[in-house]
Amino acid sequence: AQTVTQSQPEMSVQEAETVTLSCTYDTSESDYYLFWYKQPPSRQMILVIRQEAYKQQNATENRFSVNFQKAAKSFSLKISDSQLGDAAMYFCAYRVQGAQKLVFGQGTRLTINP
Amino acid sequence: GAVVSQHPSWVICKSGTSVKIECRSLDFQATTMFWYRQFPKQSLMLMATSNEGSKATYEQGVEKDKFLINHASLTLSTLTVTSAHPEDSSFYICSADPPPDAGQFYEQYFGPGTRLTVT
Protein backbone atom coordinates (compact mmCIF):
# COMPACT_ATOMS: atom_id res chain seq x y z
CA ALA A 1 0.00 0.00 0.00
CA GLN A 2 1.14 3.50 -0.74
CA THR A 3 1.53 5.61 2.36
CA VAL A 4 2.76 9.08 3.18
CA THR A 5 4.16 9.84 6.63
CA GLN A 6 4.69 13.21 8.22
CA SER A 7 6.40 12.58 11.52
CA GLN A 8 6.11 16.13 12.88
CA PRO A 9 2.55 16.87 14.05
CA GLU A 10 3.58 20.42 15.02
CA MET A 11 6.46 22.73 14.24
CA SER A 12 7.19 26.31 15.17
CA VAL A 13 9.67 28.83 13.86
CA GLN A 14 10.59 32.43 14.48
CA GLU A 15 9.56 34.89 11.85
CA ALA A 16 12.28 35.34 9.20
CA GLU A 17 13.93 32.05 10.13
CA THR A 18 14.05 28.84 8.11
CA VAL A 19 12.07 25.71 8.86
CA THR A 20 12.04 22.24 7.30
CA LEU A 21 9.03 19.95 7.30
CA SER A 22 9.63 16.25 6.84
CA CYS A 23 7.79 13.76 4.66
CA THR A 24 8.51 10.17 3.75
CA TYR A 25 6.52 7.89 1.51
CA ASP A 26 6.34 4.25 0.68
CA THR A 27 5.85 3.08 -2.88
CA SER A 28 7.01 0.48 -5.37
CA GLU A 29 6.20 2.74 -8.30
CA SER A 30 8.85 4.56 -10.31
CA ASP A 31 6.76 7.28 -11.94
CA TYR A 32 4.91 9.51 -9.54
CA TYR A 33 4.41 13.05 -8.36
CA LEU A 34 4.88 14.62 -4.97
CA PHE A 35 3.19 17.73 -3.63
CA TRP A 36 3.09 20.00 -0.65
CA TYR A 37 -0.27 21.60 0.05
CA LYS A 38 -0.94 24.37 2.56
CA GLN A 39 -4.21 24.66 4.45
CA PRO A 40 -4.49 28.01 6.26
CA PRO A 41 -7.23 28.75 8.82
CA SER A 42 -9.62 29.43 5.94
CA ARG A 43 -9.24 25.69 5.18
CA GLN A 44 -8.73 26.32 1.46
CA MET A 45 -6.16 23.86 0.16
CA ILE A 46 -3.38 25.65 -1.69
CA LEU A 47 -0.68 23.99 -3.75
CA VAL A 48 2.73 25.12 -2.51
CA ILE A 49 5.10 23.10 -4.65
CA ARG A 50 5.26 19.94 -6.74
CA GLN A 51 8.01 17.54 -7.78
CA GLU A 52 8.06 15.06 -10.61
CA ALA A 53 9.84 11.89 -9.51
CA TYR A 54 11.75 11.60 -12.77
CA LYS A 55 13.39 14.97 -12.20
CA GLN A 56 16.57 14.94 -10.15
CA GLN A 57 16.57 18.68 -9.65
CA ASN A 58 14.78 19.83 -6.54
CA ALA A 59 11.77 22.06 -7.15
CA THR A 60 11.83 25.66 -5.93
CA GLU A 61 9.07 28.25 -5.69
CA ASN A 62 10.31 31.54 -4.27
CA ARG A 63 10.86 30.94 -0.53
CA PHE A 64 9.76 27.32 -0.76
CA SER A 65 12.06 24.52 -1.84
CA VAL A 66 12.13 20.77 -1.50
CA ASN A 67 14.81 18.21 -0.79
CA PHE A 68 13.78 15.20 -2.84
CA GLN A 69 15.68 12.02 -2.06
CA LYS A 70 14.15 9.35 -4.30
CA ALA A 71 16.20 6.43 -3.02
CA ALA A 72 15.38 7.31 0.55
CA LYS A 73 11.76 8.10 -0.39
CA SER A 74 12.01 11.41 1.36
CA PHE A 75 10.45 14.72 0.33
CA SER A 76 11.04 17.55 2.78
CA LEU A 77 9.84 21.13 2.44
CA LYS A 78 12.07 24.06 3.37
CA ILE A 79 10.52 27.43 4.02
CA SER A 80 13.00 30.28 4.07
CA ASP A 81 12.43 33.72 5.59
CA SER A 82 9.28 32.51 7.32
CA GLN A 83 6.39 34.94 7.32
CA LEU A 84 3.33 35.16 9.55
CA GLY A 85 1.18 34.21 6.58
CA ASP A 86 2.98 30.87 6.34
CA ALA A 87 1.19 29.68 9.47
CA ALA A 88 -0.99 26.77 8.37
CA MET A 89 -1.36 23.01 8.19
CA TYR A 90 0.99 21.56 5.61
CA PHE A 91 0.18 18.30 3.88
CA CYS A 92 2.56 16.18 1.87
CA ALA A 93 0.85 14.24 -0.91
CA TYR A 94 1.71 11.61 -3.48
CA ARG A 95 0.14 10.50 -6.72
CA VAL A 96 1.18 7.74 -9.07
CA GLN A 97 1.36 8.76 -12.70
CA GLY A 98 -1.83 7.65 -14.39
CA ALA A 99 -3.66 7.02 -11.12
CA GLN A 100 -6.55 9.08 -9.84
CA LYS A 101 -5.96 9.03 -6.10
CA LEU A 102 -3.96 11.61 -4.21
CA VAL A 103 -2.54 10.12 -1.00
CA PHE A 104 -2.07 12.56 1.85
CA GLY A 105 0.14 12.53 4.90
CA GLN A 106 -1.19 13.31 8.36
CA GLY A 107 -0.19 16.94 8.20
CA THR A 108 2.14 19.25 10.12
CA ARG A 109 0.82 22.32 11.88
CA LEU A 110 3.27 25.18 11.43
CA THR A 111 3.26 28.12 13.82
CA ILE A 112 5.19 31.29 13.09
CA ASN A 113 6.33 33.20 16.16
CA PRO A 114 6.64 36.98 15.67
CA GLY B 1 -5.67 29.21 -12.76
CA ALA B 2 -8.39 26.60 -12.41
CA VAL B 3 -11.06 27.51 -9.88
CA VAL B 4 -13.33 25.13 -8.01
CA SER B 5 -16.27 26.41 -5.99
CA GLN B 6 -18.47 24.75 -3.41
CA HIS B 7 -21.92 25.65 -2.22
CA PRO B 8 -22.94 26.13 0.48
CA SER B 9 -19.88 27.02 2.53
CA TRP B 10 -21.69 26.21 5.76
CA VAL B 11 -24.93 24.35 6.33
CA ILE B 12 -26.82 23.36 9.44
CA CYS B 13 -29.48 20.71 9.17
CA LYS B 14 -31.62 18.69 11.52
CA SER B 15 -31.03 15.04 12.20
CA GLY B 16 -32.87 12.83 9.72
CA THR B 17 -32.92 15.33 6.88
CA SER B 18 -30.84 15.29 3.71
CA VAL B 19 -28.44 17.95 2.52
CA LYS B 20 -26.86 18.51 -0.87
CA ILE B 21 -23.42 20.03 -1.43
CA GLU B 22 -22.44 21.28 -4.88
CA CYS B 23 -18.96 21.34 -6.37
CA ARG B 24 -18.37 23.28 -9.56
CA SER B 25 -15.36 23.76 -11.79
CA LEU B 26 -15.76 27.37 -12.86
CA ASP B 27 -13.35 27.81 -15.75
CA PHE B 28 -12.53 24.31 -16.89
CA GLN B 29 -14.19 20.99 -17.55
CA ALA B 30 -13.49 18.33 -14.97
CA THR B 31 -14.00 14.75 -16.04
CA THR B 32 -12.97 13.58 -12.61
CA MET B 33 -13.88 15.07 -9.25
CA PHE B 34 -13.10 13.89 -5.77
CA TRP B 35 -14.88 14.19 -2.44
CA TYR B 36 -12.98 14.30 0.83
CA ARG B 37 -14.00 14.46 4.44
CA GLN B 38 -11.86 16.18 7.03
CA PHE B 39 -12.25 15.99 10.80
CA PRO B 40 -10.77 18.73 12.98
CA LYS B 41 -6.98 18.69 13.08
CA GLN B 42 -6.84 15.66 10.81
CA SER B 43 -5.88 14.97 7.25
CA LEU B 44 -8.18 14.67 4.26
CA MET B 45 -9.89 11.34 3.87
CA LEU B 46 -10.95 10.42 0.34
CA MET B 47 -14.58 9.38 0.27
CA ALA B 48 -15.16 8.81 -3.42
CA THR B 49 -13.99 9.49 -6.94
CA SER B 50 -16.59 10.87 -9.29
CA ASN B 51 -16.30 10.46 -13.05
CA GLU B 52 -18.64 12.38 -15.30
CA GLY B 53 -21.43 10.23 -16.65
CA SER B 54 -20.66 7.17 -14.59
CA LYS B 55 -21.18 5.88 -11.07
CA ALA B 56 -18.87 7.12 -8.38
CA THR B 57 -16.20 4.86 -6.95
CA TYR B 58 -16.40 4.81 -3.17
CA GLU B 59 -13.55 4.15 -0.79
CA GLN B 60 -13.76 1.21 1.55
CA GLY B 61 -15.89 1.96 4.56
CA VAL B 62 -17.85 4.81 2.97
CA GLU B 63 -21.59 4.16 2.88
CA LYS B 64 -22.81 4.53 -0.69
CA ASP B 65 -26.44 4.90 0.33
CA LYS B 66 -25.67 7.63 2.83
CA PHE B 67 -23.31 9.68 0.69
CA LEU B 68 -24.86 9.94 -2.76
CA ILE B 69 -22.58 11.38 -5.42
CA ASN B 70 -23.73 12.56 -8.81
CA HIS B 71 -21.48 13.91 -11.57
CA ALA B 72 -24.00 14.71 -14.28
CA SER B 73 -21.99 17.32 -16.14
CA LEU B 74 -18.35 18.23 -16.76
CA THR B 75 -18.58 21.16 -14.37
CA LEU B 76 -20.79 19.92 -11.55
CA SER B 77 -20.62 17.16 -8.98
CA THR B 78 -22.95 16.90 -6.02
CA LEU B 79 -22.69 15.12 -2.69
CA THR B 80 -25.95 14.40 -0.90
CA VAL B 81 -25.81 13.32 2.71
CA THR B 82 -29.01 11.38 3.27
CA SER B 83 -30.72 10.98 6.63
CA ALA B 84 -27.98 13.00 8.25
CA HIS B 85 -26.99 12.36 11.85
CA PRO B 86 -24.73 14.32 14.20
CA GLU B 87 -21.82 11.98 13.46
CA ASP B 88 -21.97 13.14 9.83
CA SER B 89 -20.98 16.62 10.96
CA SER B 90 -17.67 17.37 9.33
CA PHE B 91 -15.85 19.47 6.76
CA TYR B 92 -16.38 18.24 3.22
CA ILE B 93 -13.96 19.21 0.45
CA CYS B 94 -14.20 18.56 -3.26
CA SER B 95 -11.42 18.69 -5.81
CA ALA B 96 -11.08 18.30 -9.54
CA ASP B 97 -8.44 17.14 -11.95
CA PRO B 98 -7.14 19.88 -14.25
CA PRO B 99 -7.91 19.69 -17.96
CA PRO B 100 -5.43 17.77 -20.12
CA ASP B 101 -4.04 20.92 -21.70
CA ALA B 102 -3.00 22.27 -18.30
CA GLY B 103 0.02 20.03 -18.29
CA GLN B 104 0.80 16.65 -16.82
CA PHE B 105 1.36 17.71 -13.26
CA TYR B 106 -1.37 15.66 -11.66
CA GLU B 107 -2.18 18.09 -8.90
CA GLN B 108 -5.81 18.55 -7.95
CA TYR B 109 -7.64 21.84 -7.64
CA PHE B 110 -9.57 22.12 -4.41
CA GLY B 111 -12.80 23.80 -3.52
CA PRO B 112 -13.05 25.93 -0.37
CA GLY B 113 -14.93 23.26 1.54
CA THR B 114 -18.34 22.97 3.18
CA ARG B 115 -18.89 22.78 6.90
CA LEU B 116 -21.81 20.53 7.73
CA THR B 117 -23.37 20.64 11.19
CA VAL B 118 -26.15 18.20 11.99
CA THR B 119 -28.20 19.04 15.07
mmCIF file of C-alpha atoms in Angstrom:
data_model
loop_
_atom_site.group_PDB
_atom_site.id
_atom_site.type_symbol
_atom_site.label_atom_id
_atom_site.label_comp_id
_atom_site.label_asym_id
_atom_site.label_seq_id
_atom_site.Cartn_x
_atom_site.Cartn_y
_atom_site.Cartn_z
ATOM 1 C CA ALA A 1 0.000 0.000 0.000
ATOM 2 C CA GLN A 2 1.143 3.503 -0.744
ATOM 3 C CA THR A 3 1.533 5.608 2.359
ATOM 4 C CA VAL A 4 2.759 9.084 3.183
ATOM 5 C CA THR A 5 4.160 9.839 6.627
ATOM 6 C CA GLN A 6 4.689 13.209 8.221
ATOM 7 C CA SER A 7 6.399 12.583 11.515
ATOM 8 C CA GLN A 8 6.112 16.128 12.879
ATOM 9 C CA PRO A 9 2.554 16.875 14.052
ATOM 10 C CA GLU A 10 3.581 20.415 15.015
ATOM 11 C CA MET A 11 6.455 22.729 14.242
ATOM 12 C CA SER A 12 7.189 26.312 15.166
ATOM 13 C CA VAL A 13 9.670 28.830 13.861
ATOM 14 C CA GLN A 14 10.588 32.427 14.483
ATOM 15 C CA GLU A 15 9.558 34.891 11.854
ATOM 16 C CA ALA A 16 12.277 35.342 9.201
ATOM 17 C CA GLU A 17 13.927 32.053 10.134
ATOM 18 C CA THR A 18 14.051 28.844 8.111
ATOM 19 C CA VAL A 19 12.071 25.705 8.858
ATOM 20 C CA THR A 20 12.044 22.245 7.297
ATOM 21 C CA LEU A 21 9.025 19.954 7.299
ATOM 22 C CA SER A 22 9.631 16.246 6.842
ATOM 23 C CA CYS A 23 7.789 13.758 4.662
ATOM 24 C CA THR A 24 8.514 10.165 3.752
ATOM 25 C CA TYR A 25 6.521 7.887 1.512
ATOM 26 C CA ASP A 26 6.344 4.247 0.679
ATOM 27 C CA THR A 27 5.847 3.076 -2.879
ATOM 28 C CA SER A 28 7.007 0.485 -5.365
ATOM 29 C CA GLU A 29 6.199 2.739 -8.299
ATOM 30 C CA SER A 30 8.854 4.560 -10.305
ATOM 31 C CA ASP A 31 6.761 7.283 -11.935
ATOM 32 C CA TYR A 32 4.907 9.506 -9.537
ATOM 33 C CA TYR A 33 4.412 13.054 -8.363
ATOM 34 C CA LEU A 34 4.877 14.624 -4.971
ATOM 35 C CA PHE A 35 3.185 17.727 -3.632
ATOM 36 C CA TRP A 36 3.092 19.995 -0.654
ATOM 37 C CA TYR A 37 -0.267 21.602 0.054
ATOM 38 C CA LYS A 38 -0.935 24.370 2.562
ATOM 39 C CA GLN A 39 -4.205 24.655 4.447
ATOM 40 C CA PRO A 40 -4.488 28.013 6.262
ATOM 41 C CA PRO A 41 -7.228 28.749 8.819
ATOM 42 C CA SER A 42 -9.619 29.427 5.939
ATOM 43 C CA ARG A 43 -9.241 25.686 5.176
ATOM 44 C CA GLN A 44 -8.733 26.324 1.460
ATOM 45 C CA MET A 45 -6.161 23.856 0.161
ATOM 46 C CA ILE A 46 -3.378 25.655 -1.691
ATOM 47 C CA LEU A 47 -0.677 23.991 -3.752
ATOM 48 C CA VAL A 48 2.734 25.116 -2.508
ATOM 49 C CA ILE A 49 5.104 23.099 -4.650
ATOM 50 C CA ARG A 50 5.264 19.942 -6.740
ATOM 51 C CA GLN A 51 8.006 17.545 -7.775
ATOM 52 C CA GLU A 52 8.058 15.061 -10.606
ATOM 53 C CA ALA A 53 9.842 11.892 -9.507
ATOM 54 C CA TYR A 54 11.747 11.595 -12.771
ATOM 55 C CA LYS A 55 13.395 14.966 -12.202
ATOM 56 C CA GLN A 56 16.572 14.935 -10.147
ATOM 57 C CA GLN A 57 16.573 18.684 -9.653
ATOM 58 C CA ASN A 58 14.778 19.830 -6.538
ATOM 59 C CA ALA A 59 11.772 22.063 -7.149
ATOM 60 C CA THR A 60 11.829 25.660 -5.930
ATOM 61 C CA GLU A 61 9.069 28.249 -5.692
ATOM 62 C CA ASN A 62 10.311 31.542 -4.274
ATOM 63 C CA ARG A 63 10.859 30.939 -0.525
ATOM 64 C CA PHE A 64 9.760 27.321 -0.761
ATOM 65 C CA SER A 65 12.057 24.521 -1.844
ATOM 66 C CA VAL A 66 12.134 20.769 -1.496
ATOM 67 C CA ASN A 67 14.809 18.207 -0.791
ATOM 68 C CA PHE A 68 13.777 15.196 -2.840
ATOM 69 C CA GLN A 69 15.683 12.024 -2.065
ATOM 70 C CA LYS A 70 14.153 9.347 -4.301
ATOM 71 C CA ALA A 71 16.198 6.431 -3.021
ATOM 72 C CA ALA A 72 15.376 7.313 0.552
ATOM 73 C CA LYS A 73 11.762 8.100 -0.391
ATOM 74 C CA SER A 74 12.011 11.412 1.356
ATOM 75 C CA PHE A 75 10.448 14.718 0.327
ATOM 76 C CA SER A 76 11.037 17.547 2.784
ATOM 77 C CA LEU A 77 9.839 21.132 2.439
ATOM 78 C CA LYS A 78 12.067 24.055 3.374
ATOM 79 C CA ILE A 79 10.522 27.430 4.023
ATOM 80 C CA SER A 80 12.998 30.283 4.070
ATOM 81 C CA ASP A 81 12.430 33.722 5.592
ATOM 82 C CA SER A 82 9.279 32.508 7.316
ATOM 83 C CA GLN A 83 6.387 34.939 7.319
ATOM 84 C CA LEU A 84 3.332 35.156 9.546
ATOM 85 C CA GLY A 85 1.183 34.205 6.576
ATOM 86 C CA ASP A 86 2.979 30.867 6.340
ATOM 87 C CA ALA A 87 1.189 29.676 9.467
ATOM 88 C CA ALA A 88 -0.985 26.767 8.367
ATOM 89 C CA MET A 89 -1.356 23.014 8.187
ATOM 90 C CA TYR A 90 0.990 21.557 5.609
ATOM 91 C CA PHE A 91 0.179 18.296 3.877
ATOM 92 C CA CYS A 92 2.560 16.177 1.874
ATOM 93 C CA ALA A 93 0.847 14.243 -0.910
ATOM 94 C CA TYR A 94 1.714 11.613 -3.479
ATOM 95 C CA ARG A 95 0.138 10.500 -6.719
ATOM 96 C CA VAL A 96 1.180 7.738 -9.071
ATOM 97 C CA GLN A 97 1.364 8.765 -12.696
ATOM 98 C CA GLY A 98 -1.829 7.652 -14.389
ATOM 99 C CA ALA A 99 -3.661 7.021 -11.125
ATOM 100 C CA GLN A 100 -6.546 9.082 -9.841
ATOM 101 C CA LYS A 101 -5.962 9.033 -6.104
ATOM 102 C CA LEU A 102 -3.956 11.606 -4.210
ATOM 103 C CA VAL A 103 -2.538 10.116 -1.004
ATOM 104 C CA PHE A 104 -2.071 12.565 1.853
ATOM 105 C CA GLY A 105 0.138 12.528 4.903
ATOM 106 C CA GLN A 106 -1.193 13.307 8.356
ATOM 107 C CA GLY A 107 -0.190 16.945 8.196
ATOM 108 C CA THR A 108 2.143 19.254 10.121
ATOM 109 C CA ARG A 109 0.816 22.321 11.881
ATOM 110 C CA LEU A 110 3.271 25.180 11.427
ATOM 111 C CA THR A 111 3.263 28.117 13.823
ATOM 112 C CA ILE A 112 5.192 31.290 13.090
ATOM 113 C CA ASN A 113 6.332 33.203 16.162
ATOM 114 C CA PRO A 114 6.640 36.981 15.674
ATOM 115 C CA GLY B 1 -5.673 29.208 -12.764
ATOM 116 C CA ALA B 2 -8.393 26.602 -12.410
ATOM 117 C CA VAL B 3 -11.063 27.514 -9.879
ATOM 118 C CA VAL B 4 -13.325 25.132 -8.008
ATOM 119 C CA SER B 5 -16.273 26.408 -5.991
ATOM 120 C CA GLN B 6 -18.474 24.754 -3.412
ATOM 121 C CA HIS B 7 -21.920 25.651 -2.219
ATOM 122 C CA PRO B 8 -22.942 26.129 0.481
ATOM 123 C CA SER B 9 -19.883 27.018 2.529
ATOM 124 C CA TRP B 10 -21.692 26.214 5.758
ATOM 125 C CA VAL B 11 -24.925 24.349 6.332
ATOM 126 C CA ILE B 12 -26.817 23.364 9.444
ATOM 127 C CA CYS B 13 -29.485 20.710 9.175
ATOM 128 C CA LYS B 14 -31.622 18.688 11.519
ATOM 129 C CA SER B 15 -31.026 15.039 12.196
ATOM 130 C CA GLY B 16 -32.867 12.832 9.720
ATOM 131 C CA THR B 17 -32.921 15.329 6.881
ATOM 132 C CA SER B 18 -30.843 15.294 3.708
ATOM 133 C CA VAL B 19 -28.445 17.955 2.524
ATOM 134 C CA LYS B 20 -26.863 18.513 -0.870
ATOM 135 C CA ILE B 21 -23.425 20.034 -1.435
ATOM 136 C CA GLU B 22 -22.442 21.284 -4.877
ATOM 137 C CA CYS B 23 -18.965 21.340 -6.367
ATOM 138 C CA ARG B 24 -18.366 23.281 -9.558
ATOM 139 C CA SER B 25 -15.362 23.761 -11.791
ATOM 140 C CA LEU B 26 -15.756 27.374 -12.864
ATOM 141 C CA ASP B 27 -13.353 27.806 -15.746
ATOM 142 C CA PHE B 28 -12.530 24.306 -16.886
ATOM 143 C CA GLN B 29 -14.194 20.987 -17.550
ATOM 144 C CA ALA B 30 -13.494 18.325 -14.973
ATOM 145 C CA THR B 31 -14.001 14.752 -16.037
ATOM 146 C CA THR B 32 -12.972 13.581 -12.606
ATOM 147 C CA MET B 33 -13.879 15.074 -9.254
ATOM 148 C CA PHE B 34 -13.102 13.887 -5.769
ATOM 149 C CA TRP B 35 -14.882 14.185 -2.438
ATOM 150 C CA TYR B 36 -12.980 14.304 0.827
ATOM 151 C CA ARG B 37 -13.995 14.461 4.441
ATOM 152 C CA GLN B 38 -11.860 16.184 7.032
ATOM 153 C CA PHE B 39 -12.251 15.987 10.800
ATOM 154 C CA PRO B 40 -10.768 18.726 12.982
ATOM 155 C CA LYS B 41 -6.982 18.692 13.081
ATOM 156 C CA GLN B 42 -6.837 15.662 10.813
ATOM 157 C CA SER B 43 -5.878 14.973 7.253
ATOM 158 C CA LEU B 44 -8.181 14.675 4.264
ATOM 159 C CA MET B 45 -9.895 11.342 3.865
ATOM 160 C CA LEU B 46 -10.946 10.424 0.345
ATOM 161 C CA MET B 47 -14.578 9.385 0.268
ATOM 162 C CA ALA B 48 -15.156 8.806 -3.420
ATOM 163 C CA THR B 49 -13.991 9.488 -6.941
ATOM 164 C CA SER B 50 -16.587 10.871 -9.290
ATOM 165 C CA ASN B 51 -16.301 10.459 -13.046
ATOM 166 C CA GLU B 52 -18.644 12.381 -15.304
ATOM 167 C CA GLY B 53 -21.434 10.234 -16.649
ATOM 168 C CA SER B 54 -20.661 7.170 -14.585
ATOM 169 C CA LYS B 55 -21.178 5.883 -11.073
ATOM 170 C CA ALA B 56 -18.868 7.121 -8.382
ATOM 171 C CA THR B 57 -16.204 4.865 -6.949
ATOM 172 C CA TYR B 58 -16.399 4.812 -3.168
ATOM 173 C CA GLU B 59 -13.554 4.148 -0.790
ATOM 174 C CA GLN B 60 -13.762 1.213 1.548
ATOM 175 C CA GLY B 61 -15.894 1.962 4.561
ATOM 176 C CA VAL B 62 -17.854 4.806 2.967
ATOM 177 C CA GLU B 63 -21.593 4.158 2.876
ATOM 178 C CA LYS B 64 -22.808 4.531 -0.687
ATOM 179 C CA ASP B 65 -26.443 4.896 0.328
ATOM 180 C CA LYS B 66 -25.673 7.630 2.833
ATOM 181 C CA PHE B 67 -23.315 9.683 0.692
ATOM 182 C CA LEU B 68 -24.862 9.941 -2.763
ATOM 183 C CA ILE B 69 -22.584 11.382 -5.415
ATOM 184 C CA ASN B 70 -23.732 12.562 -8.813
ATOM 185 C CA HIS B 71 -21.482 13.913 -11.572
ATOM 186 C CA ALA B 72 -23.996 14.713 -14.277
ATOM 187 C CA SER B 73 -21.987 17.324 -16.144
ATOM 188 C CA LEU B 74 -18.354 18.234 -16.763
ATOM 189 C CA THR B 75 -18.582 21.161 -14.369
ATOM 190 C CA LEU B 76 -20.792 19.923 -11.552
ATOM 191 C CA SER B 77 -20.623 17.162 -8.982
ATOM 192 C CA THR B 78 -22.951 16.897 -6.017
ATOM 193 C CA LEU B 79 -22.694 15.123 -2.691
ATOM 194 C CA THR B 80 -25.952 14.403 -0.901
ATOM 195 C CA VAL B 81 -25.810 13.323 2.708
ATOM 196 C CA THR B 82 -29.011 11.378 3.266
ATOM 197 C CA SER B 83 -30.722 10.979 6.632
ATOM 198 C CA ALA B 84 -27.979 12.999 8.252
ATOM 199 C CA HIS B 85 -26.988 12.356 11.850
ATOM 200 C CA PRO B 86 -24.728 14.318 14.205
ATOM 201 C CA GLU B 87 -21.821 11.982 13.460
ATOM 202 C CA ASP B 88 -21.974 13.142 9.829
ATOM 203 C CA SER B 89 -20.978 16.617 10.964
ATOM 204 C CA SER B 90 -17.665 17.369 9.330
ATOM 205 C CA PHE B 91 -15.850 19.468 6.758
ATOM 206 C CA TYR B 92 -16.384 18.237 3.219
ATOM 207 C CA ILE B 93 -13.965 19.214 0.451
ATOM 208 C CA CYS B 94 -14.204 18.557 -3.256
ATOM 209 C CA SER B 95 -11.423 18.694 -5.810
ATOM 210 C CA ALA B 96 -11.075 18.297 -9.544
ATOM 211 C CA ASP B 97 -8.443 17.141 -11.946
ATOM 212 C CA PRO B 98 -7.139 19.876 -14.249
ATOM 213 C CA PRO B 99 -7.911 19.692 -17.959
ATOM 214 C CA PRO B 100 -5.432 17.766 -20.124
ATOM 215 C CA ASP B 101 -4.041 20.915 -21.703
ATOM 216 C CA ALA B 102 -2.995 22.274 -18.297
ATOM 217 C CA GLY B 103 0.020 20.030 -18.291
ATOM 218 C CA GLN B 104 0.797 16.651 -16.823
ATOM 219 C CA PHE B 105 1.362 17.714 -13.259
ATOM 220 C CA TYR B 106 -1.367 15.663 -11.656
ATOM 221 C CA GLU B 107 -2.183 18.092 -8.899
ATOM 222 C CA GLN B 108 -5.808 18.547 -7.951
ATOM 223 C CA TYR B 109 -7.643 21.842 -7.645
ATOM 224 C CA PHE B 110 -9.566 22.119 -4.414
ATOM 225 C CA GLY B 111 -12.805 23.805 -3.519
ATOM 226 C CA PRO B 112 -13.046 25.935 -0.367
ATOM 227 C CA GLY B 113 -14.931 23.260 1.545
ATOM 228 C CA THR B 114 -18.336 22.966 3.177
ATOM 229 C CA ARG B 115 -18.886 22.779 6.901
ATOM 230 C CA LEU B 116 -21.814 20.531 7.732
ATOM 231 C CA THR B 117 -23.366 20.642 11.189
ATOM 232 C CA VAL B 118 -26.146 18.201 11.990
ATOM 233 C CA THR B 119 -28.200 19.035 15.069
#
